[in-house]
CSV table of C-alpha atoms in Angstrom, one decimal:
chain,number,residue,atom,x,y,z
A,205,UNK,CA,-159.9,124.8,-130.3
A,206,UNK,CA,-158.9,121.1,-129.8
A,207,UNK,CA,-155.4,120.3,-130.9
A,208,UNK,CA,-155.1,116.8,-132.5
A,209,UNK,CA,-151.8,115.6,-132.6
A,210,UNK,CA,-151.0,112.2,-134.4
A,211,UNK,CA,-147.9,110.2,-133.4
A,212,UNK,CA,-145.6,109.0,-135.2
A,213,UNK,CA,-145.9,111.1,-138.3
A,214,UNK,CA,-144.6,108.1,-140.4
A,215,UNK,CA,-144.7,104.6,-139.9
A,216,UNK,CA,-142.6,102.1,-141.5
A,217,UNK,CA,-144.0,98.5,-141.6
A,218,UNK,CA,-144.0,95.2,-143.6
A,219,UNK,CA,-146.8,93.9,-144.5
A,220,UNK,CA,-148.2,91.0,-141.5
A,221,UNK,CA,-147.0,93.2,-138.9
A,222,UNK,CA,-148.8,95.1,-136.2
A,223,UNK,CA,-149.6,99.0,-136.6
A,224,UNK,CA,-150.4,101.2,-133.5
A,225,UNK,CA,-151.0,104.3,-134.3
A,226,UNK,CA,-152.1,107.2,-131.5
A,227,UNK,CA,-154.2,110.9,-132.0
A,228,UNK,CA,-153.4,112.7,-128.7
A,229,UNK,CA,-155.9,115.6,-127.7
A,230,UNK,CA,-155.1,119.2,-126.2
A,231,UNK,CA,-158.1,118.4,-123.5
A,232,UNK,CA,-160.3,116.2,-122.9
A,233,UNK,CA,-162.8,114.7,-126.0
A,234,UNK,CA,-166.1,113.5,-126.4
A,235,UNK,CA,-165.6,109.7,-127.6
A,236,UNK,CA,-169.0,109.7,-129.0
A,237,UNK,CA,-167.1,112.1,-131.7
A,238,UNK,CA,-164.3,110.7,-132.2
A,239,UNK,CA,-163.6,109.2,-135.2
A,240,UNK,CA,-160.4,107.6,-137.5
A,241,UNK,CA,-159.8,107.7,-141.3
A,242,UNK,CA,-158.2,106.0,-143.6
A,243,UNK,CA,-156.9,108.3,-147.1
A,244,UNK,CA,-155.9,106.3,-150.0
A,245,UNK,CA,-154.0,108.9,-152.6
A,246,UNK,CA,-156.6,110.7,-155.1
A,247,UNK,CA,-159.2,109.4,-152.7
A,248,UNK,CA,-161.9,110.8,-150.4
A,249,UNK,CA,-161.2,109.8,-146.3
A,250,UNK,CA,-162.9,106.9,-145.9
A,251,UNK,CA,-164.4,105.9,-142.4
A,252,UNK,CA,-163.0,103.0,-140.4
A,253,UNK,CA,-164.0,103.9,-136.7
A,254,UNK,CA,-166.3,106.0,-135.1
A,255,UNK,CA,-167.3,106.5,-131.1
A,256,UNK,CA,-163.4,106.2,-130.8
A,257,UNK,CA,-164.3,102.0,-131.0
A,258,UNK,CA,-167.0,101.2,-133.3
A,259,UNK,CA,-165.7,99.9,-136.8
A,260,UNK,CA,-167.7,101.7,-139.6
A,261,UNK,CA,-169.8,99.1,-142.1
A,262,UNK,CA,-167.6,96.5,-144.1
A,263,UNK,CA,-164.6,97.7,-141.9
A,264,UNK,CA,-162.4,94.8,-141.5
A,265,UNK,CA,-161.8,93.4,-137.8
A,266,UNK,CA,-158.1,94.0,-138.2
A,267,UNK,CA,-159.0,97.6,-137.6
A,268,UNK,CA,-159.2,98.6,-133.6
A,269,UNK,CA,-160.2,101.7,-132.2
A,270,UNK,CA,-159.6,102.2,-128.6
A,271,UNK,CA,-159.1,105.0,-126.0
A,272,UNK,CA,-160.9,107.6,-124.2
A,273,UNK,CA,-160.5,111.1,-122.3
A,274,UNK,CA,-157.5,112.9,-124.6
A,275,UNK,CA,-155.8,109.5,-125.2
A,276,UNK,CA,-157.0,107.7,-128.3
A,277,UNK,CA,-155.3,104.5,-130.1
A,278,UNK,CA,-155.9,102.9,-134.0
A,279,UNK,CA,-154.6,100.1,-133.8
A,280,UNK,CA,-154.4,97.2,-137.3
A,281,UNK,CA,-153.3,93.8,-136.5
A,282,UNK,CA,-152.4,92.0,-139.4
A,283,UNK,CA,-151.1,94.9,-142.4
A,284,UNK,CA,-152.4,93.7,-145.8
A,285,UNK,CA,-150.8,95.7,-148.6
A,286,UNK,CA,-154.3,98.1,-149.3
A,287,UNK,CA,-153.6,99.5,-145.3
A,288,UNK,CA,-151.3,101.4,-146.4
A,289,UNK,CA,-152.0,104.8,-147.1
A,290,UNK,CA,-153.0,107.7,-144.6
A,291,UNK,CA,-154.7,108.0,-141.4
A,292,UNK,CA,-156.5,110.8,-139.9
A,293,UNK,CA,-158.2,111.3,-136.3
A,294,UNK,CA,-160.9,113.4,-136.1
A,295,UNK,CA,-163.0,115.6,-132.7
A,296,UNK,CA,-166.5,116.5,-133.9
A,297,UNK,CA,-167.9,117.0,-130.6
A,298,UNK,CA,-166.7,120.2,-129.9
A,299,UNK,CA,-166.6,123.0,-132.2
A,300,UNK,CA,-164.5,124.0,-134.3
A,301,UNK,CA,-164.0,120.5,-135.8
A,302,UNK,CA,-160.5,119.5,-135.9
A,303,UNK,CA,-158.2,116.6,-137.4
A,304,UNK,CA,-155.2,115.5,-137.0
A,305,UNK,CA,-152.0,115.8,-139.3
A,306,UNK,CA,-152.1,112.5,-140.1
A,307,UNK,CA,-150.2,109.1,-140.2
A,308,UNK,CA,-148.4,108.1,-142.5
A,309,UNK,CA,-148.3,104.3,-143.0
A,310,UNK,CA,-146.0,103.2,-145.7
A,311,UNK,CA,-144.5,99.9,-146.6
A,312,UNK,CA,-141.2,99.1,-145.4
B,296,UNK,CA,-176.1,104.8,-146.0
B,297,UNK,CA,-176.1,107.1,-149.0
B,298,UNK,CA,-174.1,109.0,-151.2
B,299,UNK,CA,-172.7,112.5,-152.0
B,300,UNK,CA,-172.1,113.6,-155.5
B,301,UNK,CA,-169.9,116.8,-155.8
B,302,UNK,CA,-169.4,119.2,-159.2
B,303,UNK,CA,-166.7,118.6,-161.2
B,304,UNK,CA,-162.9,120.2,-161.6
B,305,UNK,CA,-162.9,124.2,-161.7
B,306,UNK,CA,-159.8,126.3,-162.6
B,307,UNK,CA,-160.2,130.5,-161.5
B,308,UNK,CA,-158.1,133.3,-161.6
B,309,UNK,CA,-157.3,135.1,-158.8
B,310,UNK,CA,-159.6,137.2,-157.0
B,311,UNK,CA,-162.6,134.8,-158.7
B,312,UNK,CA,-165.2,133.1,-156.8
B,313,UNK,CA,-165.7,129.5,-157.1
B,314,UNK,CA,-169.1,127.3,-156.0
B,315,UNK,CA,-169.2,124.0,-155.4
B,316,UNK,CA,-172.1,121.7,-154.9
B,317,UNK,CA,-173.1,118.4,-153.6
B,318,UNK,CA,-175.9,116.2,-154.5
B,319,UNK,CA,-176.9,113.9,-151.8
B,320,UNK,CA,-179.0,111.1,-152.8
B,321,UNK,CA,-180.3,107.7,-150.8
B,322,UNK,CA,-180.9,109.4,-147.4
B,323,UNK,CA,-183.2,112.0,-146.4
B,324,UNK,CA,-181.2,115.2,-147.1
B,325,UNK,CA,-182.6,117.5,-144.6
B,326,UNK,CA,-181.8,115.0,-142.1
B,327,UNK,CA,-178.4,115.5,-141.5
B,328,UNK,CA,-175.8,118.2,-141.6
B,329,UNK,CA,-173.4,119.1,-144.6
B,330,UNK,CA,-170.0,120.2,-143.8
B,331,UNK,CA,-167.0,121.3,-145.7
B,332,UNK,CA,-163.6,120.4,-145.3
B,333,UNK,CA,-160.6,121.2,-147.8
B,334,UNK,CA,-157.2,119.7,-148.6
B,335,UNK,CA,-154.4,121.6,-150.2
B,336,UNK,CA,-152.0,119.2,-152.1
B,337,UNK,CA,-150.0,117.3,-150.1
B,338,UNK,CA,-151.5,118.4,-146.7
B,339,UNK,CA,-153.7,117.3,-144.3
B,340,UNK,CA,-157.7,118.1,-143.8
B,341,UNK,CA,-159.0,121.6,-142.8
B,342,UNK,CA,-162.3,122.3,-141.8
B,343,UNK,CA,-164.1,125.4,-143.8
B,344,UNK,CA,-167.9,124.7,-141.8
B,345,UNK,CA,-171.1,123.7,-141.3
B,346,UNK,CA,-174.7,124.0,-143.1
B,347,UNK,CA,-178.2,122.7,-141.3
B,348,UNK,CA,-180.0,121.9,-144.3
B,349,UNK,CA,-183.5,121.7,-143.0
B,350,UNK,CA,-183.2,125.6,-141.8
B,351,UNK,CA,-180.3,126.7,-143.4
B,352,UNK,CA,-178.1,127.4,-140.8
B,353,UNK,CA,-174.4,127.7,-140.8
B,354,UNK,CA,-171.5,128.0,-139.0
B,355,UNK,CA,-168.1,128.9,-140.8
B,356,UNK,CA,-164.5,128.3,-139.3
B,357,UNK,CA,-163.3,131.6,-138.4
B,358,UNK,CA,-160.6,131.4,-140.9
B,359,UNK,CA,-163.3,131.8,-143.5
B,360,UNK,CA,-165.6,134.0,-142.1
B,361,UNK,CA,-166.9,137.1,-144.7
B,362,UNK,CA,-165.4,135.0,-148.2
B,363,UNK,CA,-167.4,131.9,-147.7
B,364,UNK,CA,-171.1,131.1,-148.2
B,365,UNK,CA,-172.6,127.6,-147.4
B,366,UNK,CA,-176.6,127.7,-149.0
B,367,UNK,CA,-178.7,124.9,-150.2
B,368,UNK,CA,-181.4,124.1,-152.8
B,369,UNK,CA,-183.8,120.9,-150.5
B,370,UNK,CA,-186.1,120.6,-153.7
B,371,UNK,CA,-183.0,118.9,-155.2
B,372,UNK,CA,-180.9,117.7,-152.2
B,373,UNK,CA,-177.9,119.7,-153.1
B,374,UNK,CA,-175.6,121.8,-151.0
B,375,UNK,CA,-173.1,124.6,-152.2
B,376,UNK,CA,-170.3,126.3,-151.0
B,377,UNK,CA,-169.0,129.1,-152.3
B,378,UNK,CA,-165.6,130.8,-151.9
B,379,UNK,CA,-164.7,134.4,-153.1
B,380,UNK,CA,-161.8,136.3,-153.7
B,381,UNK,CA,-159.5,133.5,-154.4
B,382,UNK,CA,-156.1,133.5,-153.8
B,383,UNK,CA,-153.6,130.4,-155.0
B,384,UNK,CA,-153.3,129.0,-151.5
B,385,UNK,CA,-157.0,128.4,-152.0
B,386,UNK,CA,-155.7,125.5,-154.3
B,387,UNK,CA,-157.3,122.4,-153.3
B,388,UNK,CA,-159.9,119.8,-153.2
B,389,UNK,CA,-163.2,120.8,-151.6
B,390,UNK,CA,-164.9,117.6,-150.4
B,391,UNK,CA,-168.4,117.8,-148.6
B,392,UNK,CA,-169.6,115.3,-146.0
B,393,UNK,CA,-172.3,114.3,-144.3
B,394,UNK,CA,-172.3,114.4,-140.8
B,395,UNK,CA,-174.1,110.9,-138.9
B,396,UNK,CA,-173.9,109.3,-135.3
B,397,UNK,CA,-172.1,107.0,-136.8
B,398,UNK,CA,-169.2,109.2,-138.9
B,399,UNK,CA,-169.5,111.5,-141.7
B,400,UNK,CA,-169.6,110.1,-145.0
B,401,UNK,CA,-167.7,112.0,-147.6
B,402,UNK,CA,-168.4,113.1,-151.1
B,403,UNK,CA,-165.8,112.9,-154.4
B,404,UNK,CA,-164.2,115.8,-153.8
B,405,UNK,CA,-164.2,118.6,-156.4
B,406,UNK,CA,-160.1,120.3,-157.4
B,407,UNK,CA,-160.0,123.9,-157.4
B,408,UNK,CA,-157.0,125.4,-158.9
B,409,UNK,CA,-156.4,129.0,-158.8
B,410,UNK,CA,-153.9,130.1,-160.7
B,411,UNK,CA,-153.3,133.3,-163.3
């Protein structure tokens, strides 16, 4: 299976700042099925990008997706106080679906 | 873009069975694929499988294989998913999800707590 590995496992930031966050895959990954979540605590994932750089409906442009091949990049420019919480990369293109172990993006 | 509706809280004992549906509503339910994916408290998202819902298909992460079932019921747009011989690490919330082009779209999520 594909091996998702999110870097760094916890991210430290003040609100305004930048956040990069990267999902790292053991081979090579459709983008067409590659997708990011956000994870609000006591909350379902919510979709914020999907085809590795399309933002999901009512997604705010502050949200990037970028990347391609095993390489993949989410990327917020301006942190408002509701981003932070925890982010998931996801493969759906090949099977078995995997995720990654997640960001954590907390307020510093 | 729709919505998924999942069944409420469930506690079992061990070595119980639990099944869990999922109500879709404001799409066309045999159009799109129902997975389900779990989350143990505090950890991150596992993937249990896959149901076709205009056939019935499934696929089922090979972790799961002979103690889960994945059915549906089309004449009322709801998928289940049920897990048998329960153990506590089965302790988690069960969320269902719809699988799109664009992203899957996630139900509630429904807490199963297995505990004697």
């Amino acid at each position: 299976e594909i091996v998702l590995t999110q870097s760094p496992g916890t991210l430290s930031l003040f609100p305004g700042e930048r956040a990069t966050l990267s999902c790292r895959a053991s081979r090579s990954v459709s983008s067409s099925y590659l997708t990011w979540y956000q994870q609000r605590p006591g909350q379902a994932p919510r979709l914020l990008i999907y085809g590795a750089s399309s933002r999901a409906t009512g997604i705010p442009d502050r949200f990037t997706g970028s990347g391609s091949g095993a390489d993949f990049t989410l990327t917020i420019s301006r942190l408002e106080p509701e981003d932070f919480a925890m982010y998931y990369c996801q493969q759906y293109g090949t099977s078995p679906t995997t995720f990654g172990q997640g960001t954590r993006l907390e307020i510093k | 873009q729709g919505q998924l509706v999942q069944s409420g809280a469930e506690v079992k004992k061990p070595g119980a069975s639990v099944k869990v549906s999922c109500k879709g509503s404001g799409y066309t339910f045999t159009g799109y694929y129902i997975h389900w994916v779990r989350q143990a408290p505090g950890q991150g998202l596992e993937w249990m499988g896959w149901i076709n819902p205009n056939n019935g298909a499934t696929d089922y992460a090979q972790k799961f294989r002979g103690r889960v079932t994945m059915t549906r019921d089309t004449s009322i747009s709801t998928a289940y998913m049920e897990l048998r011989s329960l153990i506590s690490d089965d302790t988690a919330i069960y969320f269902c999800a719809r699988e799109a082009s664009s992203g899957w779209f996630w139900g509630q999520g429904a807490l199963v707590t297995v505990s004697s």
